[in-house]
GROMACS .gro file of N, CA and C in nm:
model
  228
    1ASN      N    1   0.750  -0.204  -0.708
    1ASN     CA    2   0.836  -0.332  -0.713
    1ASN      C    3   0.762  -0.427  -0.623
    2LEU      N    4   0.702  -0.547  -0.666
    2LEU     CA    5   0.580  -0.640  -0.626
    2LEU      C    6   0.694  -0.696  -0.460
    3ARG      N    7   0.815  -0.739  -0.527
    3ARG     CA    8   0.907  -0.777  -0.414
    3ARG      C    9   0.935  -0.694  -0.286
    4ILE      N   10   0.922  -0.574  -0.320
    4ILE     CA   11   0.927  -0.490  -0.198
    4ILE      C   12   0.826  -0.457  -0.105
    5VAL      N   13   0.712  -0.453  -0.172
    5VAL     CA   14   0.562  -0.445  -0.140
    5VAL      C   15   0.543  -0.560  -0.030
    6ASP      N   16   0.567  -0.672  -0.082
    6ASP     CA   17   0.564  -0.801  -0.012
    6ASP      C   18   0.652  -0.789   0.132
    7ALA      N   19   0.767  -0.754   0.102
    7ALA     CA   20   0.892  -0.755   0.229
    7ALA      C   21   0.846  -0.673   0.293
    8VAL      N   22   0.803  -0.566   0.280
    8VAL     CA   23   0.743  -0.454   0.378
    8VAL      C   24   0.622  -0.506   0.461
    9ALA      N   25   0.540  -0.559   0.393
    9ALA     CA   26   0.432  -0.642   0.455
    9ALA      C   27   0.428  -0.769   0.554
   10ARG      N   28   0.533  -0.838   0.513
   10ARG     CA   29   0.594  -0.944   0.577
   10ARG      C   30   0.624  -0.889   0.698
   11ARG      N   31   0.729  -0.782   0.687
   11ARG     CA   32   0.796  -0.694   0.806
   11ARG      C   33   0.662  -0.699   0.927
   12LEU      N   34   0.572  -0.587   0.831
   12LEU     CA   35   0.477  -0.525   0.915
   12LEU      C   36   0.406  -0.622   1.007
   13ARG      N   37   0.367  -0.759   0.945
   13ARG     CA   38   0.307  -0.846   0.980
   13ARG      C   39   0.373  -0.922   1.104
   14ALA      N   40   0.506  -0.925   1.080
   14ALA     CA   41   0.625  -0.974   1.197
   14ALA      C   42   0.606  -0.868   1.327
   15LYS      N   43   0.591  -0.750   1.298
   15LYS     CA   44   0.603  -0.652   1.434
   15LYS      C   45   0.450  -0.658   1.477
   16GLY      N   46   0.353  -0.719   1.419
   16GLY     CA   47   0.245  -0.708   1.502
   16GLY      C   48   0.112  -0.636   1.418
   17ALA      N   49   0.120  -0.613   1.295
   17ALA     CA   50   0.029  -0.535   1.202
   17ALA      C   51  -0.107  -0.610   1.239
   18ARG      N   52  -0.217  -0.540   1.233
   18ARG     CA   53  -0.358  -0.618   1.257
   18ARG      C   54  -0.378  -0.706   1.153
   19ASP      N   55  -0.478  -0.812   1.214
   19ASP     CA   56  -0.484  -0.950   1.109
   19ASP      C   57  -0.547  -0.904   0.967
   20ASP      N   58  -0.635  -0.784   0.968
   20ASP     CA   59  -0.718  -0.766   0.848
   20ASP      C   60  -0.628  -0.679   0.759
   21MET      N   61  -0.503  -0.618   0.792
   21MET     CA   62  -0.424  -0.558   0.700
   21MET      C   63  -0.430  -0.591   0.600
   22VAL      N   64  -0.451  -0.529   0.496
   22VAL     CA   65  -0.487  -0.511   0.343
   22VAL      C   66  -0.378  -0.440   0.264
   23VAL      N   67  -0.292  -0.496   0.173
   23VAL     CA   68  -0.185  -0.439   0.098
   23VAL      C   69  -0.214  -0.438  -0.060
   24ALA      N   70  -0.176  -0.290  -0.093
   24ALA     CA   71  -0.232  -0.280  -0.239
   24ALA      C   72  -0.123  -0.363  -0.320
   25ASP      N   73  -0.196  -0.446  -0.428
   25ASP     CA   74  -0.094  -0.526  -0.524
   25ASP      C   75  -0.135  -0.499  -0.644
   26ASP      N   76  -0.171  -0.405  -0.707
   26ASP     CA   77  -0.227  -0.357  -0.804
   26ASP      C   78  -0.085  -0.324  -0.911
   27ILE      N   79   0.037  -0.325  -0.855
   27ILE     CA   80   0.163  -0.305  -0.931
   27ILE      C   81   0.166  -0.424  -1.035
   28VAL      N   82   0.127  -0.543  -1.017
   28VAL     CA   83   0.099  -0.640  -1.102
   28VAL      C   84   0.017  -0.584  -1.224
   29GLU      N   85  -0.089  -0.506  -1.252
   29GLU     CA   86  -0.128  -0.484  -1.319
   29GLU      C   87  -0.107  -0.343  -1.376
   30SER      N   88  -0.077  -0.234  -1.288
   30SER     CA   89  -0.062  -0.123  -1.319
   30SER      C   90   0.103  -0.119  -1.376
   31GLY      N   91   0.176  -0.158  -1.280
   31GLY     CA   92   0.324  -0.147  -1.324
   31GLY      C   93   0.364  -0.008  -1.252
   32ASN      N   94   0.496   0.015  -1.259
   32ASN     CA   95   0.551   0.130  -1.171
   32ASN      C   96   0.499   0.292  -1.245
   33THR      N   97   0.407   0.320  -1.175
   33THR     CA   98   0.316   0.473  -1.213
   33THR      C   99   0.391   0.574  -1.166
   34SER      N  100   0.520   0.580  -1.081
   34SER     CA  101   0.592   0.693  -1.024
   34SER      C  102   0.497   0.741  -0.925
   35SER      N  103   0.461   0.916  -0.933
   35SER     CA  104   0.400   0.956  -0.840
   35SER      C  105   0.240   0.938  -0.848
   36ALA      N  106   0.179   0.847  -0.954
   36ALA     CA  107   0.071   0.812  -0.955
   36ALA      C  108   0.025   0.706  -0.869
   37SER      N  109   0.105   0.608  -0.826
   37SER     CA  110   0.096   0.495  -0.777
   37SER      C  111   0.022   0.479  -0.650
   38ILE      N  112   0.009   0.552  -0.539
   38ILE     CA  113  -0.070   0.577  -0.452
   38ILE      C  114  -0.214   0.589  -0.484
   39PRO      N  115  -0.225   0.692  -0.534
   39PRO     CA  116  -0.377   0.730  -0.591
   39PRO      C  117  -0.396   0.638  -0.666
   40MET      N  118  -0.330   0.590  -0.769
   40MET     CA  119  -0.400   0.480  -0.834
   40MET      C  120  -0.454   0.332  -0.750
   41ALA      N  121  -0.340   0.325  -0.673
   41ALA     CA  122  -0.374   0.221  -0.561
   41ALA      C  123  -0.495   0.213  -0.476
   42ILE      N  124  -0.506   0.345  -0.439
   42ILE     CA  125  -0.604   0.378  -0.349
   42ILE      C  126  -0.760   0.319  -0.432
   43ASP      N  127  -0.757   0.385  -0.559
   43ASP     CA  128  -0.897   0.361  -0.639
   43ASP      C  129  -0.896   0.223  -0.656
   44HIS      N  130  -0.806   0.154  -0.697
   44HIS     CA  131  -0.836   0.025  -0.749
   44HIS      C  132  -0.886  -0.052  -0.598
   45MET      N  133  -0.814  -0.038  -0.516
   45MET     CA  134  -0.857  -0.104  -0.395
   45MET      C  135  -1.015  -0.072  -0.357
   46ARG      N  136  -1.034   0.044  -0.370
   46ARG     CA  137  -1.176   0.116  -0.325
   46ARG      C  138  -1.263   0.052  -0.437
   47ALA      N  139  -1.232   0.039  -0.589
   47ALA     CA  140  -1.330  -0.038  -0.633
   47ALA      C  141  -1.347  -0.157  -0.625
   48ALA      N  142  -1.248  -0.246  -0.573
   48ALA     CA  143  -1.279  -0.350  -0.552
   48ALA      C  144  -1.309  -0.427  -0.425
   49GLY      N  145  -1.346  -0.315  -0.345
   49GLY     CA  146  -1.413  -0.327  -0.229
   49GLY      C  147  -1.303  -0.394  -0.118
   50ARG      N  148  -1.174  -0.338  -0.135
   50ARG     CA  149  -1.085  -0.378  -0.080
   50ARG      C  150  -1.073  -0.234   0.042
   51ALA      N  151  -1.096  -0.148   0.024
   51ALA     CA  152  -1.073  -0.031   0.118
   51ALA      C  153  -1.187   0.081   0.087
   52ARG      N  154  -1.240   0.081   0.234
   52ARG     CA  155  -1.367   0.171   0.221
   52ARG      C  156  -1.338   0.287   0.316
   53PRO      N  157  -1.451   0.416   0.296
   53PRO     CA  158  -1.413   0.534   0.338
   53PRO      C  159  -1.423   0.539   0.491
   54GLY      N  160  -1.334   0.605   0.536
   54GLY     CA  161  -1.304   0.576   0.689
   54GLY      C  162  -1.206   0.462   0.745
   55ASP      N  163  -1.131   0.400   0.651
   55ASP     CA  164  -1.032   0.309   0.672
   55ASP      C  165  -0.899   0.396   0.715
   56THR      N  166  -0.835   0.370   0.796
   56THR     CA  167  -0.720   0.408   0.870
   56THR      C  168  -0.599   0.333   0.741
   57THR      N  169  -0.553   0.411   0.673
   57THR     CA  170  -0.442   0.369   0.590
   57THR      C  171  -0.287   0.431   0.578
   58LEU      N  172  -0.189   0.342   0.553
   58LEU     CA  173  -0.066   0.376   0.587
   58LEU      C  174  -0.020   0.403   0.434
   59LEU      N  175   0.012   0.498   0.388
   59LEU     CA  176   0.066   0.527   0.251
   59LEU      C  177   0.193   0.527   0.252
   60VAL      N  178   0.286   0.461   0.164
   60VAL     CA  179   0.433   0.478   0.176
   60VAL      C  180   0.475   0.475   0.048
   61GLY      N  181   0.565   0.594   0.011
   61GLY     CA  182   0.622   0.567  -0.139
   61GLY      C  183   0.782   0.596  -0.101
   62PHE      N  184   0.829   0.504  -0.231
   62PHE     CA  185   0.960   0.545  -0.239
   62PHE      C  186   1.041   0.516  -0.381
   63GLY      N  187   1.155   0.569  -0.381
   63GLY     CA  188   1.207   0.601  -0.505
   63GLY      C  189   1.346   0.589  -0.524
   64ALA      N  190   1.401   0.626  -0.633
   64ALA     CA  191   1.523   0.613  -0.679
   64ALA      C  192   1.613   0.726  -0.584
   65GLY      N  193   1.738   0.685  -0.549
   65GLY     CA  194   1.808   0.721  -0.464
   65GLY      C  195   1.769   0.706  -0.322
   66LEU      N  196   1.692   0.619  -0.308
   66LEU     CA  197   1.657   0.538  -0.167
   66LEU      C  198   1.582   0.663  -0.091
   67SER      N  199   1.512   0.754  -0.203
   67SER     CA  200   1.412   0.855  -0.102
   67SER      C  201   1.271   0.768  -0.080
   68TYR      N  202   1.216   0.834   0.050
   68TYR     CA  203   1.115   0.739   0.062
   68TYR      C  204   1.046   0.857   0.149
   69ALA      N  205   0.922   0.840   0.199
   69ALA     CA  206   0.829   0.905   0.282
   69ALA      C  207   0.669   0.838   0.318
   70GLY      N  208   0.609   0.842   0.433
   70GLY     CA  209   0.517   0.795   0.471
   70GLY      C  210   0.427   0.866   0.555
   71GLN      N  211   0.267   0.831   0.540
   71GLN     CA  212   0.170   0.888   0.594
   71GLN      C  213   0.046   0.822   0.645
   72VAL      N  214   0.032   0.817   0.730
   72VAL     CA  215  -0.119   0.785   0.789
   72VAL      C  216  -0.223   0.877   0.786
   73VAL      N  217  -0.337   0.800   0.689
   73VAL     CA  218  -0.443   0.919   0.646
   73VAL      C  219  -0.589   0.802   0.689
   74VAL      N  220  -0.679   0.898   0.703
   74VAL     CA  221  -0.819   0.826   0.683
   74VAL      C  222  -0.860   0.826   0.559
   75LEU      N  223  -0.919   0.712   0.497
   75LEU     CA  224  -0.965   0.735   0.364
   75LEU      C  225  -1.095   0.835   0.351
   76PRO      N  226  -1.116   0.898   0.263
   76PRO     CA  227  -1.238   0.983   0.267
   76PRO      C  228  -1.363   0.904   0.186
   0.00000   0.00000   0.00000
């Protein structure tokens, strides 16, 4: 849901996120792809040059029943 993605990005920026923070917005083209959303977003961002190997990345997934998880990774 792009509304949720935008709200999270606004809050991260309000709390001092880096100025060069990039947020995946491929949900507009891909829709909700469930468990494939994060790897697809990374692939789209890498193909567009918006993410590069070595970038530190916050991955956050959330779903039905208000379940969620997050992880910080370095892109290969």
